[in-house]
PDB file of C-alpha atoms in Angstrom:
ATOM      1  CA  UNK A 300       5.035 -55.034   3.374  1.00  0.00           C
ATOM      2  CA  UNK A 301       5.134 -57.268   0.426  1.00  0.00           C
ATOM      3  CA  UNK A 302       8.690 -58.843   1.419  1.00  0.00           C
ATOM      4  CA  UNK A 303       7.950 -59.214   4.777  1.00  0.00           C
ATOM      5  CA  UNK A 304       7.090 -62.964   5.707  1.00  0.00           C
ATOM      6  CA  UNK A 305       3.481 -63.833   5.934  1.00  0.00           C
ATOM      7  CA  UNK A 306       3.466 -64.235   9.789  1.00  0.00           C
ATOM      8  CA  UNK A 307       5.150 -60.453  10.294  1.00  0.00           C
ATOM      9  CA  UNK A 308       2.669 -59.612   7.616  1.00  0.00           C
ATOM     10  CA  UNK A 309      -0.234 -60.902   9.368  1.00  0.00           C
ATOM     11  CA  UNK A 310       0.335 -60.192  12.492  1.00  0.00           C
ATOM     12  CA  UNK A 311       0.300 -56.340  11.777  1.00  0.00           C
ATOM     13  CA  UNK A 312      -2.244 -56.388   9.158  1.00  0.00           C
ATOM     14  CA  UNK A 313      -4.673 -57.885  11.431  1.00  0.00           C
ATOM     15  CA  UNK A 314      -3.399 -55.909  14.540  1.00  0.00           C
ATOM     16  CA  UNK A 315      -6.903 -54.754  16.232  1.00  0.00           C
ATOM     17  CA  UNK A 316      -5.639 -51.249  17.240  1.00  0.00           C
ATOM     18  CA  UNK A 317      -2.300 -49.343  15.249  1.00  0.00           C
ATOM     19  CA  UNK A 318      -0.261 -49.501  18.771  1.00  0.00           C
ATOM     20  CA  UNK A 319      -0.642 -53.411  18.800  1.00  0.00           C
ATOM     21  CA  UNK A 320       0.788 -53.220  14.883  1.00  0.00           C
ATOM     22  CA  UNK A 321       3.646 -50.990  15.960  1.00  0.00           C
ATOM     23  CA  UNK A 322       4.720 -53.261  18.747  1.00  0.00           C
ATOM     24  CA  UNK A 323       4.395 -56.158  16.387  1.00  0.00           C
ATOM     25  CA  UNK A 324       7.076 -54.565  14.320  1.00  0.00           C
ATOM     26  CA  UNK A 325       9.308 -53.910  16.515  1.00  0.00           C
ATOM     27  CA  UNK A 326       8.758 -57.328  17.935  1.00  0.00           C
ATOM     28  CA  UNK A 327       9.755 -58.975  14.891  1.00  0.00           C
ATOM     29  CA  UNK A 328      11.906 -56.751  13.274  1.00  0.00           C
ATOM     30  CA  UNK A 329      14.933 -58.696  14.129  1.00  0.00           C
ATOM     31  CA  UNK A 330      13.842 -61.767  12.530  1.00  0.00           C
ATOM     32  CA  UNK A 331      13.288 -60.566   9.291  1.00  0.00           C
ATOM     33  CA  UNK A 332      16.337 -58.358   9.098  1.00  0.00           C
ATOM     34  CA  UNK A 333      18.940 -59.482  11.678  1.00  0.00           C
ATOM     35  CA  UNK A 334      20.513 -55.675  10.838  1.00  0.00           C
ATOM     36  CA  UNK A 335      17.546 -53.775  12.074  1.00  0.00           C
ATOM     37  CA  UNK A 336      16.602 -52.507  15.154  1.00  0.00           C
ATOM     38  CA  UNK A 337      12.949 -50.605  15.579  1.00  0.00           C
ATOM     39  CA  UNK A 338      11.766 -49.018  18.604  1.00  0.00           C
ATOM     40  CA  UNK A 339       9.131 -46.672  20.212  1.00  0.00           C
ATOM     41  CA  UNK A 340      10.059 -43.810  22.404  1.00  0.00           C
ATOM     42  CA  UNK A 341       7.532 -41.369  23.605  1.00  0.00           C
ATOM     43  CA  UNK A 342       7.869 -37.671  23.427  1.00  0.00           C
ATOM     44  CA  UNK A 343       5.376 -35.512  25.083  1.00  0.00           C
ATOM     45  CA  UNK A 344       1.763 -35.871  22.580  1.00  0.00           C
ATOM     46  CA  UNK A 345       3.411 -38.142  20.109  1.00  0.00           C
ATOM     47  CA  UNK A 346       5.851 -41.095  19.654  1.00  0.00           C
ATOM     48  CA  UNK A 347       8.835 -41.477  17.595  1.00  0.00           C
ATOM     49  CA  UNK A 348       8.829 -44.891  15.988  1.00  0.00           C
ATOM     50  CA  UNK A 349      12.514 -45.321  15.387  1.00  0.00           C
ATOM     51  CA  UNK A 350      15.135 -47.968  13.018  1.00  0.00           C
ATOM     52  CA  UNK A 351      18.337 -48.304  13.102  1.00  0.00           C
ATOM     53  CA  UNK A 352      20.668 -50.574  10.641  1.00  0.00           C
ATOM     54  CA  UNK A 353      23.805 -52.142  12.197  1.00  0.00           C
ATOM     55  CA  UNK A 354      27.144 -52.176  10.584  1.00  0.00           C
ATOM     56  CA  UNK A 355      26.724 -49.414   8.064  1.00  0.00           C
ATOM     57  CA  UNK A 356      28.344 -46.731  10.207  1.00  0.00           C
ATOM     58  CA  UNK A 357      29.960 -44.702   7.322  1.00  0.00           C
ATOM     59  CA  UNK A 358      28.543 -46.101   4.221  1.00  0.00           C
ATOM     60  CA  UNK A 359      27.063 -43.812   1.949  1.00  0.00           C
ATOM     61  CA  UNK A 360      23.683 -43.474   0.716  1.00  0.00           C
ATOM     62  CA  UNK A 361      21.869 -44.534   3.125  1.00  0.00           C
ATOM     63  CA  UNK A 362      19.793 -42.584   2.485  1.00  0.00           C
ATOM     64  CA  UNK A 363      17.791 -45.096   0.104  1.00  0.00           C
ATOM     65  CA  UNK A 364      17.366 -47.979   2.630  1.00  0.00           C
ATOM     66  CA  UNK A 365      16.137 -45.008   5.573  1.00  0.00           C
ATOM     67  CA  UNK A 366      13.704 -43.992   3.111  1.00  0.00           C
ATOM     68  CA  UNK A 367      12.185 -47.532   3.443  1.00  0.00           C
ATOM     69  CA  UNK A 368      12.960 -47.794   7.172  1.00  0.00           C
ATOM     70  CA  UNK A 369      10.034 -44.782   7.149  1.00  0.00           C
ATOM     71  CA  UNK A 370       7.981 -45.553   4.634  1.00  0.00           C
ATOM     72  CA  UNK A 371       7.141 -48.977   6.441  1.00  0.00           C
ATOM     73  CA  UNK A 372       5.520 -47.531   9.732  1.00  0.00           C
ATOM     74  CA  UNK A 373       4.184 -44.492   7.416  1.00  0.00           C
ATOM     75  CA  UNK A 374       1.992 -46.771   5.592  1.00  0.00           C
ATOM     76  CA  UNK A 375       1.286 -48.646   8.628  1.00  0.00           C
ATOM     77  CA  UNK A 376      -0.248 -45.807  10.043  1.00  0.00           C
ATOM     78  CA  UNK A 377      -2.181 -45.058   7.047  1.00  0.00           C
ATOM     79  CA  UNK A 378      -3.950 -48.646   7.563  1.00  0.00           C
ATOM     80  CA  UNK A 379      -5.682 -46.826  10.661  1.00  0.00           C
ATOM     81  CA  UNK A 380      -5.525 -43.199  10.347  1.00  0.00           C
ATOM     82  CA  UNK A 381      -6.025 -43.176   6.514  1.00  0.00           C
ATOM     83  CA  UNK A 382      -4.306 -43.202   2.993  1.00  0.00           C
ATOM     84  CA  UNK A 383      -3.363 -39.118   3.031  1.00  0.00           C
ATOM     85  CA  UNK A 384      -1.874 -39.476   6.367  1.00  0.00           C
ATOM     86  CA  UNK A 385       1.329 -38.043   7.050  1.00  0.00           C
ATOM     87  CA  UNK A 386       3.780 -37.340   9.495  1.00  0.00           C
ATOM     88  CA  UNK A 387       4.931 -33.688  10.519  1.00  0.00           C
ATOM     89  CA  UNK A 388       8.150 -35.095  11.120  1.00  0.00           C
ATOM     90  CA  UNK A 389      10.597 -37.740   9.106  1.00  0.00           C
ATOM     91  CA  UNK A 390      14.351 -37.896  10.544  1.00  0.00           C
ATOM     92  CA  UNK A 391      17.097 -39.891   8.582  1.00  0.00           C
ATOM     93  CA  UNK A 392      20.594 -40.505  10.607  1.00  0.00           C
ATOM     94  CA  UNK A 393      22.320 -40.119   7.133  1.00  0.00           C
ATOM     95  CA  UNK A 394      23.219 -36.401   6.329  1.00  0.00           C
ATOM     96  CA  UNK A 395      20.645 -35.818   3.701  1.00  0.00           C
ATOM     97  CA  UNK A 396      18.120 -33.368   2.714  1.00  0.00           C
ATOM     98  CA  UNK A 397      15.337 -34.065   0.697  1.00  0.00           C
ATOM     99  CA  UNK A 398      15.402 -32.686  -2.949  1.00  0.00           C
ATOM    100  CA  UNK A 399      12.533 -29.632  -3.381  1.00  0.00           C
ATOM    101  CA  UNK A 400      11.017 -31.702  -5.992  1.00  0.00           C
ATOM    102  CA  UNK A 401      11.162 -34.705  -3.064  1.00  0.00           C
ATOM    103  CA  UNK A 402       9.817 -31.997  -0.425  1.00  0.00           C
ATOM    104  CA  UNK A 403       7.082 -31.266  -2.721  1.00  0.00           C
ATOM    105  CA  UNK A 404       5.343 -34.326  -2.277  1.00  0.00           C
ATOM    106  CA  UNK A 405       5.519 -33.924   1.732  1.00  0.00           C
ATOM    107  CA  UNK A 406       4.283 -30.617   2.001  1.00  0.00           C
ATOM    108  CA  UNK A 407       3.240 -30.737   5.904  1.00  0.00           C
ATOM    109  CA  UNK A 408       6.376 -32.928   6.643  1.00  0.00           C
ATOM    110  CA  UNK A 409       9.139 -31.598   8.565  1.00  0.00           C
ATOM    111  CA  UNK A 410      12.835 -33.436   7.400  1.00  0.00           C
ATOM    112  CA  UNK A 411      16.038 -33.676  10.101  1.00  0.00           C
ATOM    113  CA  UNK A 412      18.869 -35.408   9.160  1.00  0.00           C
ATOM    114  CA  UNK A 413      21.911 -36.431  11.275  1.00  0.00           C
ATOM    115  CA  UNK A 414      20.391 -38.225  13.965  1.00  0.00           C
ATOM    116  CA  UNK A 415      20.468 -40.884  15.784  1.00  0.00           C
ATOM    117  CA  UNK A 416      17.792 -43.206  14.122  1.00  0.00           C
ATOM    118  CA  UNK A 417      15.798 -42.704  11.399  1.00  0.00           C
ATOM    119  CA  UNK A 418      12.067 -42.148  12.839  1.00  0.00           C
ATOM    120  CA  UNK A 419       8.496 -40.724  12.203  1.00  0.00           C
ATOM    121  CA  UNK A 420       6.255 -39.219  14.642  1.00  0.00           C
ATOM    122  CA  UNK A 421       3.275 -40.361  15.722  1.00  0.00           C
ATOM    123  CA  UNK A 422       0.544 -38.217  17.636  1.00  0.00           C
ATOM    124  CA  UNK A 423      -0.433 -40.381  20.498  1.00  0.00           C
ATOM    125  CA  UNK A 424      -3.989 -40.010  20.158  1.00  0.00           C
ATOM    126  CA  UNK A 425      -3.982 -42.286  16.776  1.00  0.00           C
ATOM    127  CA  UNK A 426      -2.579 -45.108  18.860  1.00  0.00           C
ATOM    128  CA  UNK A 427      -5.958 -46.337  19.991  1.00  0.00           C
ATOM    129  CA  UNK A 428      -7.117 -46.661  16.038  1.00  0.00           C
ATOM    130  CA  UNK A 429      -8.820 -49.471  14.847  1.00  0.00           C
ATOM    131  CA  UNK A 430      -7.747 -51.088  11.970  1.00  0.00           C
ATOM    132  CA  UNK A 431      -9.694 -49.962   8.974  1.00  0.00           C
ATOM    133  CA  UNK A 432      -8.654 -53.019   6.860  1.00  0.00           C
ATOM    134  CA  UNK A 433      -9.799 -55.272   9.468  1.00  0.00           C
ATOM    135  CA  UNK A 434     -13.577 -53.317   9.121  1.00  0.00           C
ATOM    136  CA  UNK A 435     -13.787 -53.630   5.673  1.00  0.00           C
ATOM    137  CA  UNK A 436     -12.633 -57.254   5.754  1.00  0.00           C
ATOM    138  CA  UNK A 437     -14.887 -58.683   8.253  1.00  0.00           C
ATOM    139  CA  UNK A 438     -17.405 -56.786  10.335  1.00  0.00           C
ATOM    140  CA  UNK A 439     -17.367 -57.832  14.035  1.00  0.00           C
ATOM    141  CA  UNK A 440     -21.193 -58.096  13.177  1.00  0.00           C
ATOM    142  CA  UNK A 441     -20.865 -60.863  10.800  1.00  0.00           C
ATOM    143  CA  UNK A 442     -21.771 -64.236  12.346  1.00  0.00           C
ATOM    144  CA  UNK A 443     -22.035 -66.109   8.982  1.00  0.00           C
ATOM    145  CA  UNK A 444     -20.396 -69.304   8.932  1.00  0.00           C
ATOM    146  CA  UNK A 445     -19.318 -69.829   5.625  1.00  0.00           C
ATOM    147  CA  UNK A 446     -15.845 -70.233   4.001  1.00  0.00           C
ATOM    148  CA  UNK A 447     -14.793 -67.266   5.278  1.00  0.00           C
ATOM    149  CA  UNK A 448     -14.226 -69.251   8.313  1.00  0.00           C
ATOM    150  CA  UNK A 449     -11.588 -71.349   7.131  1.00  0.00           C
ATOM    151  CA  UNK A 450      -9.356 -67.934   5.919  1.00  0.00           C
ATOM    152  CA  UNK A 451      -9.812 -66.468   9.545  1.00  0.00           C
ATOM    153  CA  UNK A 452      -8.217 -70.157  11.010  1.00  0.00           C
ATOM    154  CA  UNK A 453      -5.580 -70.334   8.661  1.00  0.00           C
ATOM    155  CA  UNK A 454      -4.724 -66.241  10.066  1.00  0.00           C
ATOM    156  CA  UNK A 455      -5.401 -67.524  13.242  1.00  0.00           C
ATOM    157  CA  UNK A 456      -2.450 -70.554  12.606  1.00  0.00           C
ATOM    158  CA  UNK A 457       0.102 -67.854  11.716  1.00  0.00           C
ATOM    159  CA  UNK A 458      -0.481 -65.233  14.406  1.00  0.00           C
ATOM    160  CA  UNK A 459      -0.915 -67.910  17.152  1.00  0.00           C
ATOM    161  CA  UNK A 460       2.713 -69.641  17.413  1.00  0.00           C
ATOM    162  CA  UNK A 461       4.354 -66.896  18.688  1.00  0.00           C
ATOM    163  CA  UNK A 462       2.281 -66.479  21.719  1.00  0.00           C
ATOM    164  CA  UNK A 463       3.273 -69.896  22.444  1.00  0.00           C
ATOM    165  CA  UNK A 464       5.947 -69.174  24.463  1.00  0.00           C
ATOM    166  CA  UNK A 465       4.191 -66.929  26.706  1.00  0.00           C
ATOM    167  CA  UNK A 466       0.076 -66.515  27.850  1.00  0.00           C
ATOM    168  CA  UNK A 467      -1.882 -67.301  24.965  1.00  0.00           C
ATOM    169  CA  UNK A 468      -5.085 -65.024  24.399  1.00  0.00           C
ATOM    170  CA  UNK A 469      -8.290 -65.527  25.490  1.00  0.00           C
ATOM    171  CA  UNK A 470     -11.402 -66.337  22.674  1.00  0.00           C
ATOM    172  CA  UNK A 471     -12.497 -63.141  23.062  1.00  0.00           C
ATOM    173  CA  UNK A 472      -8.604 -61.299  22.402  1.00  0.00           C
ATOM    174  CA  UNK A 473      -8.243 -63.411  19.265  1.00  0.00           C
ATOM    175  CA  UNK A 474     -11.509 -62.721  17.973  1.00  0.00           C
ATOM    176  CA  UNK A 475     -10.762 -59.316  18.140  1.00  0.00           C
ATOM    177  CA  UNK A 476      -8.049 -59.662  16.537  1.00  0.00           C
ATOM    178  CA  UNK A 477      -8.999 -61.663  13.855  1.00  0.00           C
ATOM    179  CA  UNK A 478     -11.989 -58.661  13.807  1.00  0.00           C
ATOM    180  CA  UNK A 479     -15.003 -60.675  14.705  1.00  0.00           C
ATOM    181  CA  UNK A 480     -17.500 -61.034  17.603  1.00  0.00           C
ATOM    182  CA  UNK A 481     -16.570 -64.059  19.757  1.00  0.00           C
ATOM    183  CA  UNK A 482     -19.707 -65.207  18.610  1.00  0.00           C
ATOM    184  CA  UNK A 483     -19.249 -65.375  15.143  1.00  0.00           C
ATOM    185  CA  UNK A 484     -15.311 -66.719  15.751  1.00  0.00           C
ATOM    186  CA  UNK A 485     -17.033 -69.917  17.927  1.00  0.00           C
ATOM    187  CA  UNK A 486     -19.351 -70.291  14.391  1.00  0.00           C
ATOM    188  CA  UNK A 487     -17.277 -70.130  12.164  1.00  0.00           C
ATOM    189  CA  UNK A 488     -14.660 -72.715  13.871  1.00  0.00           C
ATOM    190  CA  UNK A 489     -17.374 -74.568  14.495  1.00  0.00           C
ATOM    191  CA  UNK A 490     -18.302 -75.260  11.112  1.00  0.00           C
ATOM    192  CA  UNK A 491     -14.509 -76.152  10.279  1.00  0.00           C
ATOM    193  CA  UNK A 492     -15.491 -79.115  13.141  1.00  0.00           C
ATOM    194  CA  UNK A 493     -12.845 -77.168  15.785  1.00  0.00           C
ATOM    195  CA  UNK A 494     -13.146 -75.351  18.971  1.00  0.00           C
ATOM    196  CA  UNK A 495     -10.900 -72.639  20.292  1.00  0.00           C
ATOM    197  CA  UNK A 496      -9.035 -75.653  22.025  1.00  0.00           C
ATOM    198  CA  UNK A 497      -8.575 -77.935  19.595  1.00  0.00           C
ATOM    199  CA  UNK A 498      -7.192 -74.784  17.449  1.00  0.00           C
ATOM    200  CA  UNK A 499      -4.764 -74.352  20.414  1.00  0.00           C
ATOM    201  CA  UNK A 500      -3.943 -78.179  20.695  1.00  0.00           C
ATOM    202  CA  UNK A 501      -3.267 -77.879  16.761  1.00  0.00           C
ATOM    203  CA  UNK A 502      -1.303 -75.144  16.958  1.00  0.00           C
ATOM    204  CA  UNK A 503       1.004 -76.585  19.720  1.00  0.00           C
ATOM    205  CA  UNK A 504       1.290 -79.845  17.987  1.00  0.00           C
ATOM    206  CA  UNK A 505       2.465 -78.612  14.388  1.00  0.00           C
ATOM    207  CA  UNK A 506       4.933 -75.956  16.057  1.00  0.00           C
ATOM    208  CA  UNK A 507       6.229 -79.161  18.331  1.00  0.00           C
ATOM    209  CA  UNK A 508       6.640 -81.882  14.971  1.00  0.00           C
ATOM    210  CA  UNK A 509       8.290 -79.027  13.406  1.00  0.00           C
ATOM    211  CA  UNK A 510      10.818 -78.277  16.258  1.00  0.00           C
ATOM    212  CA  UNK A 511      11.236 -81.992  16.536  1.00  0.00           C
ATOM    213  CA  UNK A 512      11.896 -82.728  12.825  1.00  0.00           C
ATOM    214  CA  UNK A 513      14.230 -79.540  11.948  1.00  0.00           C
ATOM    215  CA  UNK A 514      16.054 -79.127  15.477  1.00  0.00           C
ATOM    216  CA  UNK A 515      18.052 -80.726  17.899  1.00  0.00           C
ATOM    217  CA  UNK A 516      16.366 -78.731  20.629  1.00  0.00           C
ATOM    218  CA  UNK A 517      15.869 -81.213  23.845  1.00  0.00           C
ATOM    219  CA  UNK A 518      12.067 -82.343  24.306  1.00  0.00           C
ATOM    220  CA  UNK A 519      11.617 -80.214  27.679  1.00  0.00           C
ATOM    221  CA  UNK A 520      12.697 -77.092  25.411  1.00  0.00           C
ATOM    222  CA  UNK A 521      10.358 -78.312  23.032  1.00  0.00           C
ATOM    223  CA  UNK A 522       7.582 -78.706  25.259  1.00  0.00           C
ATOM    224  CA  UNK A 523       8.150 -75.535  26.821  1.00  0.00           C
ATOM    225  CA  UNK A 524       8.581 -73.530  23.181  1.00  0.00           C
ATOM    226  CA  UNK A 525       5.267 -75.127  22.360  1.00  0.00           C
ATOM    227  CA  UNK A 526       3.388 -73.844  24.983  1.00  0.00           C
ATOM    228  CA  UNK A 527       3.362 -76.405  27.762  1.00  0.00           C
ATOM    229  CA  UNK A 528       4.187 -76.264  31.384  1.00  0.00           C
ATOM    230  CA  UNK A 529       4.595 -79.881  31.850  1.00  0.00           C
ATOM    231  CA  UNK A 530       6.651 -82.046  29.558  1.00  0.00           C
ATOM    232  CA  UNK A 531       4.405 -85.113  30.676  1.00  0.00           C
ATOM    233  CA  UNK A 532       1.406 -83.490  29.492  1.00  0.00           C
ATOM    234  CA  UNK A 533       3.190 -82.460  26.254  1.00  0.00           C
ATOM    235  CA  UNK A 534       4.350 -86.361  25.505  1.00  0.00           C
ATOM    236  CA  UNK A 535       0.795 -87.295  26.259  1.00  0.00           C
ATOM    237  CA  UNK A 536      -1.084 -84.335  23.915  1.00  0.00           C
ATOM    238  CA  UNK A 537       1.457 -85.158  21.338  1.00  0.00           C
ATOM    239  CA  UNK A 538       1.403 -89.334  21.644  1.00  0.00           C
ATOM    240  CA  UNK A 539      -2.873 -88.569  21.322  1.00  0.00           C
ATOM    241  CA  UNK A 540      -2.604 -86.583  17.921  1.00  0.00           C
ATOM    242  CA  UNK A 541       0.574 -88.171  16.385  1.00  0.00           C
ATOM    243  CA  UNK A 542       0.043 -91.824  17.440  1.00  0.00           C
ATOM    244  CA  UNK A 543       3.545 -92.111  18.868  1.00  0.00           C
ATOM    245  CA  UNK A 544       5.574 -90.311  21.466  1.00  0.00           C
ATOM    246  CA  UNK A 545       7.736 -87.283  20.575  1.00  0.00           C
ATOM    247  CA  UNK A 546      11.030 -89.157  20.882  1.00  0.00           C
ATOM    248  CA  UNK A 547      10.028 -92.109  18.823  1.00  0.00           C
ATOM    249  CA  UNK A 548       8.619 -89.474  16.376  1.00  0.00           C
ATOM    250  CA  UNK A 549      11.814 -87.482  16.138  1.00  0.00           C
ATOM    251  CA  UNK A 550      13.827 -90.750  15.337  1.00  0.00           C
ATOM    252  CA  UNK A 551      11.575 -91.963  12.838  1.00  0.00           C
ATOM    253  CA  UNK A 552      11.300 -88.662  10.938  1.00  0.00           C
ATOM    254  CA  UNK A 553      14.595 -88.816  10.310  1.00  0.00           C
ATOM    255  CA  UNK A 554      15.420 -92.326   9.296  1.00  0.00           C
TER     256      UNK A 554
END
């Protein structure tokens, strides 16, 4: 987890349910390993939550970097189901069998090798978890409105961009995910002088200056990988925050 980027990162640590995290990872595998490939597939009362590394078709000891592929979802599952949680099965494509002593430490675990993605099963009925780490970090209960506030906004501006391209979640979905009440989510914006909107409004305008200053991306694309359906209303939202239109902005970030 610790060399994943801190938007991957977030987005699964604060996942409200363990099928939300899984999906997260597999959404964003890709862009933190252009090699890797992770899936679901459902068998019967469990999932198989599957990898797969491109371009190392007979290399040898793989082995080592399957064992990671793995490990990951294993101790994603753990963040719901619990720290001793294990799975009865672990599959590797490479042709490998554990070591006794190796086996030893999995004693309920079932090993495969030779197939065609390395994968862990899941029972389906832990997909509906709730994330533990969320409970002990913030009870949906808690409608203080201290500085915790400003943590949960600065999660908020890393999970948010990339719903931008599609619907963004309602007040009530992020506060979930962020594991508060709605309640205490309006409060504690509130005292950071923001509403759910003007979070939104933020969000689109830093994820549009960006595009702007580091792409040559045309401002329709722009508008539309920001989050808005009309490229008028995007010059206007961005002319209000930034003081000048996105065009004129563009040209004199990079004089």
């Amino acid at each position: 987890m610790s060399h994943l980027s801190e938007k991957t990162r977030t987005l699964i640590s604060h996942a409200p349910t363990l099928l939300v995290a899984l999906q997260q990872a597999c959404k964003w595998a890709s862009i933190e390993d252009s090699n890797l490939s992770n899936w679901i597939e459902r068998y019967d009362d469990h999932v198989r939550f599957c990898s797969r590394l491109t371009g190392t078709k007979g290399l040898l000891h793989l082995e080592h970097s399957q064992w990671l592929q793995n490990i990951f979802p294993i101790y994603m599952v753990q963040q719901f189901a619990g720290p001793d949680w294990a799975p009865a099965t672990m599959a590797f494509e490479a042709r490998y069998t554990p070591s006794p002593a190796c086996q030893s430490f999995w004693p309920n675990t079932r090993f495969l090798s030779g197939q065609d993605a390395s994968w862990i099963d899941i029972p389906i009925s832990l997909l509906s978890l709730v994330n533990r780490a969320n409970e002990k970090m913030l009870s949906p209960q808690d409608d203080g409105a201290g500085p915790a506030g400003h943590d949960i906004i600065a999660t908020l501006k890393l999970m948010l961009p990339s719903y931008l391209g599609e619907r963004l979640p309602a007040l009530a979905e992020i506060a979930e995910m962020a594991g508060a009440s709605t309640r205490s989510l309006q409060r504690k914006l509130a005292h950071a002088g923001l509403t759910y909107s003007d979070l939104i409004d933020t969000i689109r305008f830093e994820n549009a200056r960006k595009l702007l200053r580091d792409t040559d991306f045309k401002i329709i694309e722009i508008a539309f990988a920001s989050g808005y359906t009309d490229p008028a209303h995007f010059t206007r939202a961005f002319r209000r925050i930034a003081g000048a239109a996105p065009r004129q902005y563009r040209e004199e970030s990079r004089q």
